[in-house]
DNA sequence: CACCAGGAATGTA
DNA sequence: TACATTCATGGT
């Protein structure tokens, strides 16, 4: 008969999750400034729009390519969703090209810009929208799935919604959680293990990405 | 040359 | 529900 020790909180996945932010923070420091500027606080309205644009461009693509596409847009003075709507599709495609999937991403930038501007008028007005009403609107847009919607909610609109991405799943796997669980299931696991705090979610998720990249290099 | 990088939509069974 | 395919560029 095997001697069993008493289970502690850290024996459960949620316990291991709740202990991670401090640990990663001690390893890598403040993620703001390291991980582009998504964790920077506070953000201007233009910076929030930039996050919306980047959340589309970064789909299944490395950050260097996203940066190249963003530089193209910046040089063309396209920094807002309204600017996007006033730019010919072909021109947008030429700017988005370095980020890959450029025809799809151009279409997605146009559709998210159209939907948000038509419904809210200005980005400022979106800040008053209730979180899950906004989430459902984002998810109704072609080209915006769970991860992109939650990137926007967490980093642009500072809502306590935890982002599940490749790095989150790898970390979950390390903690003994099945990495193939459905998105919403995985999100619930992380959110229930943590206080409902968008600042914590931003920094923790950014640290997961930093940690994930570190391990590979 | 093969493989990968912070997805999402679509089609099939 | 689960799994395959498509979309495309640039770095290693």
Short mmCIF file of C-alpha atoms (C1' of nucleotides) in Angstrom, two decimals:
data_model
loop_
_atom_site.label_atom_id
_atom_site.label_comp_id
_atom_site.label_asym_id
_atom_site.label_seq_id
_atom_site.Cartn_x
_atom_site.Cartn_y
_atom_site.Cartn_z
CA UNK A 1 0.00 0.00 0.00
CA UNK A 2 1.35 3.28 -1.09
CA UNK A 3 1.68 6.03 1.44
CA UNK A 4 -0.42 8.98 0.24
CA UNK A 5 0.27 12.49 1.30
CA UNK A 6 -2.56 14.82 1.94
CA UNK A 7 -3.70 16.73 -1.09
CA UNK A 8 -3.03 20.44 -1.11
CA UNK A 9 -4.42 23.19 -3.26
CA UNK A 10 -1.48 22.91 -5.59
CA UNK A 11 -2.44 19.32 -6.41
CA UNK A 12 -5.34 20.67 -8.40
CA UNK A 13 -4.94 22.32 -11.78
CA UNK A 14 -6.72 25.45 -10.56
CA UNK A 15 -4.32 25.72 -7.64
CA UNK A 16 -1.35 25.39 -9.92
CA UNK A 17 -2.79 28.03 -12.21
CA UNK A 18 -3.32 30.52 -9.40
CA UNK A 19 0.28 30.16 -8.30
CA UNK A 20 1.70 30.80 -11.76
CA UNK A 21 1.37 34.58 -12.20
CA UNK A 22 3.69 35.35 -9.27
CA UNK A 23 6.15 32.74 -10.37
CA UNK A 24 6.34 33.97 -13.96
CA UNK A 25 6.44 37.55 -12.78
CA UNK A 26 9.50 36.77 -10.67
CA UNK A 27 11.15 35.07 -13.64
CA UNK A 28 10.44 37.64 -16.34
CA UNK A 29 9.47 40.88 -14.59
CA UNK A 30 6.88 43.35 -15.82
CA UNK A 31 5.56 42.24 -19.22
CA UNK A 32 4.66 45.80 -20.27
CA UNK A 33 7.36 47.05 -22.57
CA UNK A 34 8.66 43.58 -23.36
CA UNK A 35 5.60 42.30 -25.15
CA UNK A 36 4.97 45.12 -27.61
CA UNK A 37 2.61 47.45 -25.84
CA UNK A 38 -0.50 45.36 -25.31
CA UNK A 39 0.05 45.45 -21.55
CA UNK A 40 0.80 49.16 -21.44
CA UNK A 41 -1.57 51.11 -19.22
CA UNK A 42 -3.35 53.38 -19.70
CA UNK A 43 -3.95 53.26 -23.45
CA UNK A 44 -5.14 55.96 -25.82
CA UNK A 45 -8.09 55.35 -28.13
CA UNK A 46 -5.77 55.07 -31.13
CA UNK A 47 -3.71 52.47 -29.28
CA UNK A 48 -6.87 50.48 -28.63
CA UNK A 49 -7.73 50.58 -32.32
CA UNK A 50 -4.23 49.46 -33.10
CA UNK A 51 -4.73 46.41 -30.92
CA UNK A 52 -7.91 45.58 -32.80
CA UNK A 53 -6.00 45.77 -36.10
CA UNK A 54 -3.08 43.73 -34.76
CA UNK A 55 -5.37 41.08 -33.33
CA UNK A 56 -6.48 40.33 -36.89
CA UNK A 57 -3.06 40.60 -38.52
CA UNK A 58 -1.40 38.33 -35.96
CA UNK A 59 -3.64 35.34 -36.70
CA UNK A 60 -1.40 32.35 -37.44
CA UNK A 61 1.58 34.59 -38.19
CA UNK A 62 4.80 35.61 -36.48
CA UNK A 63 5.16 39.08 -34.98
CA UNK A 64 7.90 40.22 -37.36
CA UNK A 65 5.54 39.88 -40.29
CA UNK A 66 2.79 41.64 -38.39
CA UNK A 67 5.19 44.46 -37.62
CA UNK A 68 6.05 44.83 -41.30
CA UNK A 69 2.37 45.09 -42.20
CA UNK A 70 1.72 47.54 -39.35
CA UNK A 71 4.62 49.71 -40.56
CA UNK A 72 3.04 49.80 -44.01
CA UNK A 73 -0.25 50.93 -42.52
CA UNK A 74 1.41 53.52 -40.29
CA UNK A 75 3.38 54.97 -43.20
CA UNK A 76 0.11 55.30 -45.10
CA UNK A 77 -1.41 57.08 -42.09
CA UNK A 78 -3.90 54.29 -41.52
CA UNK A 79 -4.21 54.06 -37.75
CA UNK A 80 -7.95 53.78 -37.10
CA UNK A 81 -10.86 51.61 -38.18
CA UNK A 82 -12.38 54.62 -39.92
CA UNK A 83 -9.16 55.05 -41.90
CA UNK A 84 -9.44 51.43 -42.97
CA UNK A 85 -12.97 51.96 -44.25
CA UNK A 86 -11.76 54.88 -46.36
CA UNK A 87 -8.96 52.93 -48.01
CA UNK A 88 -9.40 50.94 -51.24
CA UNK A 89 -9.29 47.19 -50.76
CA UNK A 90 -6.36 46.69 -53.15
CA UNK A 91 -4.32 49.26 -51.29
CA UNK A 92 -5.04 47.58 -47.95
CA UNK A 93 -4.05 44.24 -49.44
CA UNK A 94 -0.67 45.63 -50.48
CA UNK A 95 -0.05 46.83 -46.91
CA UNK A 96 -1.22 43.60 -45.30
CA UNK A 97 0.75 41.36 -47.65
CA UNK A 98 3.79 40.75 -45.38
CA UNK A 99 1.56 39.35 -42.61
CA UNK A 100 0.35 36.49 -44.78
CA UNK A 101 -3.24 35.50 -45.67
CA UNK A 102 -3.42 39.08 -46.87
CA UNK A 103 -6.66 38.83 -48.82
CA UNK A 104 -8.52 37.24 -45.90
CA UNK A 105 -7.01 39.64 -43.40
CA UNK A 106 -7.94 42.65 -45.51
CA UNK A 107 -11.49 41.35 -45.70
CA UNK A 108 -11.50 40.77 -41.94
CA UNK A 109 -10.18 44.27 -41.19
CA UNK A 110 -12.91 45.72 -43.35
CA UNK A 111 -15.67 43.62 -41.81
CA UNK A 112 -14.70 44.30 -38.19
CA UNK A 113 -14.29 48.02 -38.93
CA UNK A 114 -17.64 48.18 -40.69
CA UNK A 115 -19.49 46.35 -37.92
CA UNK A 116 -18.00 48.32 -35.02
CA UNK A 117 -18.21 51.75 -36.66
CA UNK A 118 -21.74 51.20 -37.94
CA UNK A 119 -22.99 49.97 -34.58
CA UNK A 120 -21.13 52.28 -32.23
CA UNK A 121 -20.05 55.23 -34.35
CA UNK A 122 -16.88 55.84 -32.37
CA UNK A 123 -14.55 53.51 -30.53
CA UNK A 124 -15.17 55.55 -27.40
CA UNK A 125 -18.80 54.40 -27.41
CA UNK A 126 -17.76 50.75 -27.29
CA UNK A 127 -16.30 51.25 -23.84
CA UNK A 128 -19.81 51.57 -22.43
CA UNK A 129 -21.00 48.26 -23.90
CA UNK A 130 -21.53 45.31 -21.58
CA UNK A 131 -18.73 42.76 -21.86
CA UNK A 132 -20.59 39.70 -23.11
CA UNK A 133 -22.91 41.66 -25.35
CA UNK A 134 -19.76 43.03 -26.97
CA UNK A 135 -18.22 39.57 -27.08
CA UNK A 136 -21.21 38.19 -28.96
CA UNK A 137 -21.05 41.04 -31.44
CA UNK A 138 -17.35 40.44 -32.03
CA UNK A 139 -17.95 36.70 -32.47
CA UNK A 140 -20.65 37.41 -35.05
CA UNK A 141 -18.07 39.08 -37.30
CA UNK A 142 -16.59 36.90 -40.04
CA UNK A 143 -12.93 36.40 -39.26
CA UNK A 144 -13.25 36.96 -35.53
CA UNK A 145 -13.15 33.74 -33.50
CA UNK A 146 -12.82 33.18 -29.76
CA UNK A 147 -9.17 34.08 -29.47
CA UNK A 148 -9.32 37.24 -31.55
CA UNK A 149 -12.49 38.40 -29.77
CA UNK A 150 -10.92 37.84 -26.37
CA UNK A 151 -7.66 39.56 -27.35
CA UNK A 152 -9.75 42.60 -28.21
CA UNK A 153 -11.87 42.39 -25.05
CA UNK A 154 -8.91 41.94 -22.72
CA UNK A 155 -6.26 44.17 -24.25
CA UNK A 156 -8.23 46.87 -26.07
CA UNK A 157 -11.29 47.18 -23.85
CA UNK A 158 -9.76 46.00 -20.58
CA UNK A 159 -12.40 43.40 -19.75
CA UNK A 160 -11.66 40.42 -17.47
CA UNK A 161 -11.78 37.73 -20.16
CA UNK A 162 -8.89 35.28 -20.23
CA UNK A 163 -7.33 34.58 -23.63
CA UNK A 164 -6.74 30.97 -24.62
CA UNK A 165 -4.08 30.61 -27.29
CA UNK A 166 -1.37 28.18 -28.29
CA UNK A 167 0.84 29.27 -25.41
CA UNK A 168 -1.96 29.00 -22.87
CA UNK A 169 -2.68 25.47 -24.07
CA UNK A 170 0.96 24.44 -23.86
CA UNK A 171 1.14 25.74 -20.31
CA UNK A 172 -2.10 23.98 -19.44
CA UNK A 173 -0.58 20.77 -20.72
CA UNK A 174 2.43 21.30 -18.46
CA UNK A 175 0.00 21.63 -15.54
CA UNK A 176 -1.65 18.33 -16.34
CA UNK A 177 -4.70 19.79 -18.08
CA UNK A 178 -5.79 18.31 -21.39
CA UNK A 179 -4.67 20.89 -23.92
CA UNK A 180 -7.34 19.87 -26.42
CA UNK A 181 -10.31 20.92 -24.31
CA UNK A 182 -12.77 23.21 -26.11
CA UNK A 183 -11.97 26.91 -25.97
CA UNK A 184 -14.77 27.89 -23.59
CA UNK A 185 -14.00 25.03 -21.23
CA UNK A 186 -10.37 26.04 -21.06
CA UNK A 187 -11.29 29.69 -20.53
CA UNK A 188 -13.56 28.73 -17.63
CA UNK A 189 -10.78 26.72 -16.01
CA UNK A 190 -8.40 29.68 -16.06
CA UNK A 191 -10.99 32.27 -15.08
CA UNK A 192 -12.28 30.23 -12.16
CA UNK A 193 -8.76 29.74 -10.88
CA UNK A 194 -8.06 33.47 -10.83
CA UNK A 195 -9.57 36.65 -9.42
CA UNK A 196 -11.66 38.53 -11.97
CA UNK A 197 -9.04 41.18 -12.70
CA UNK A 198 -8.24 42.33 -16.23
CA UNK A 199 -4.86 43.69 -15.19
CA UNK A 200 -3.90 40.30 -13.83
CA UNK A 201 -5.26 38.59 -16.96
CA UNK A 202 -3.29 40.90 -19.26
CA UNK A 203 -0.01 40.44 -17.46
CA UNK A 204 -0.44 36.73 -16.82
CA UNK A 205 -1.32 35.94 -20.41
CA UNK A 206 1.56 38.08 -21.69
CA UNK A 207 3.91 36.24 -19.35
CA UNK A 208 2.65 32.90 -20.67
CA UNK A 209 3.64 34.04 -24.16
CA UNK A 210 7.04 35.30 -23.01
CA UNK A 211 7.62 32.05 -21.13
CA UNK A 212 6.50 29.99 -24.14
CA UNK A 213 8.88 31.76 -26.48
CA UNK A 214 11.70 31.51 -23.95
CA UNK A 215 11.42 27.74 -23.69
CA UNK A 216 11.76 27.24 -27.41
CA UNK A 217 14.75 29.52 -27.93
"C1'" DC B 1 13.74 22.53 -49.14
"C1'" DA B 2 10.74 21.71 -45.09
"C1'" DC B 3 8.80 23.67 -41.35
"C1'" DC B 4 6.83 27.08 -38.42
"C1'" DA B 5 4.43 31.41 -36.60
"C1'" DG B 6 -0.33 33.97 -30.58
"C1'" DG B 7 -6.68 31.47 -36.27
"C1'" DA B 8 -10.91 31.01 -38.49
"C1'" DA B 9 -14.14 29.31 -41.89
"C1'" DT B 10 -15.72 25.58 -44.37
"C1'" DG B 11 -16.73 20.85 -45.52
"C1'" DT B 12 -17.08 15.99 -44.33
"C1'" DA B 13 -18.45 11.94 -41.50
"C1'" DT C 1 -18.26 16.51 -31.97
"C1'" DA C 2 -13.89 15.69 -34.32
"C1'" DC C 3 -10.86 16.18 -37.91
"C1'" DA C 4 -8.93 17.86 -42.58
"C1'" DT C 5 -8.21 21.60 -45.73
"C1'" DT C 6 -7.54 26.32 -47.17
"C1'" DC C 7 -5.58 30.79 -46.80
"C1'" DA C 8 0.24 33.26 -47.79
"C1'" DT C 9 4.35 35.60 -46.16
"C1'" DG C 10 9.04 35.69 -44.27
"C1'" DG C 11 12.45 33.63 -41.07
"C1'" DT C 12 15.39 29.59 -39.81
#
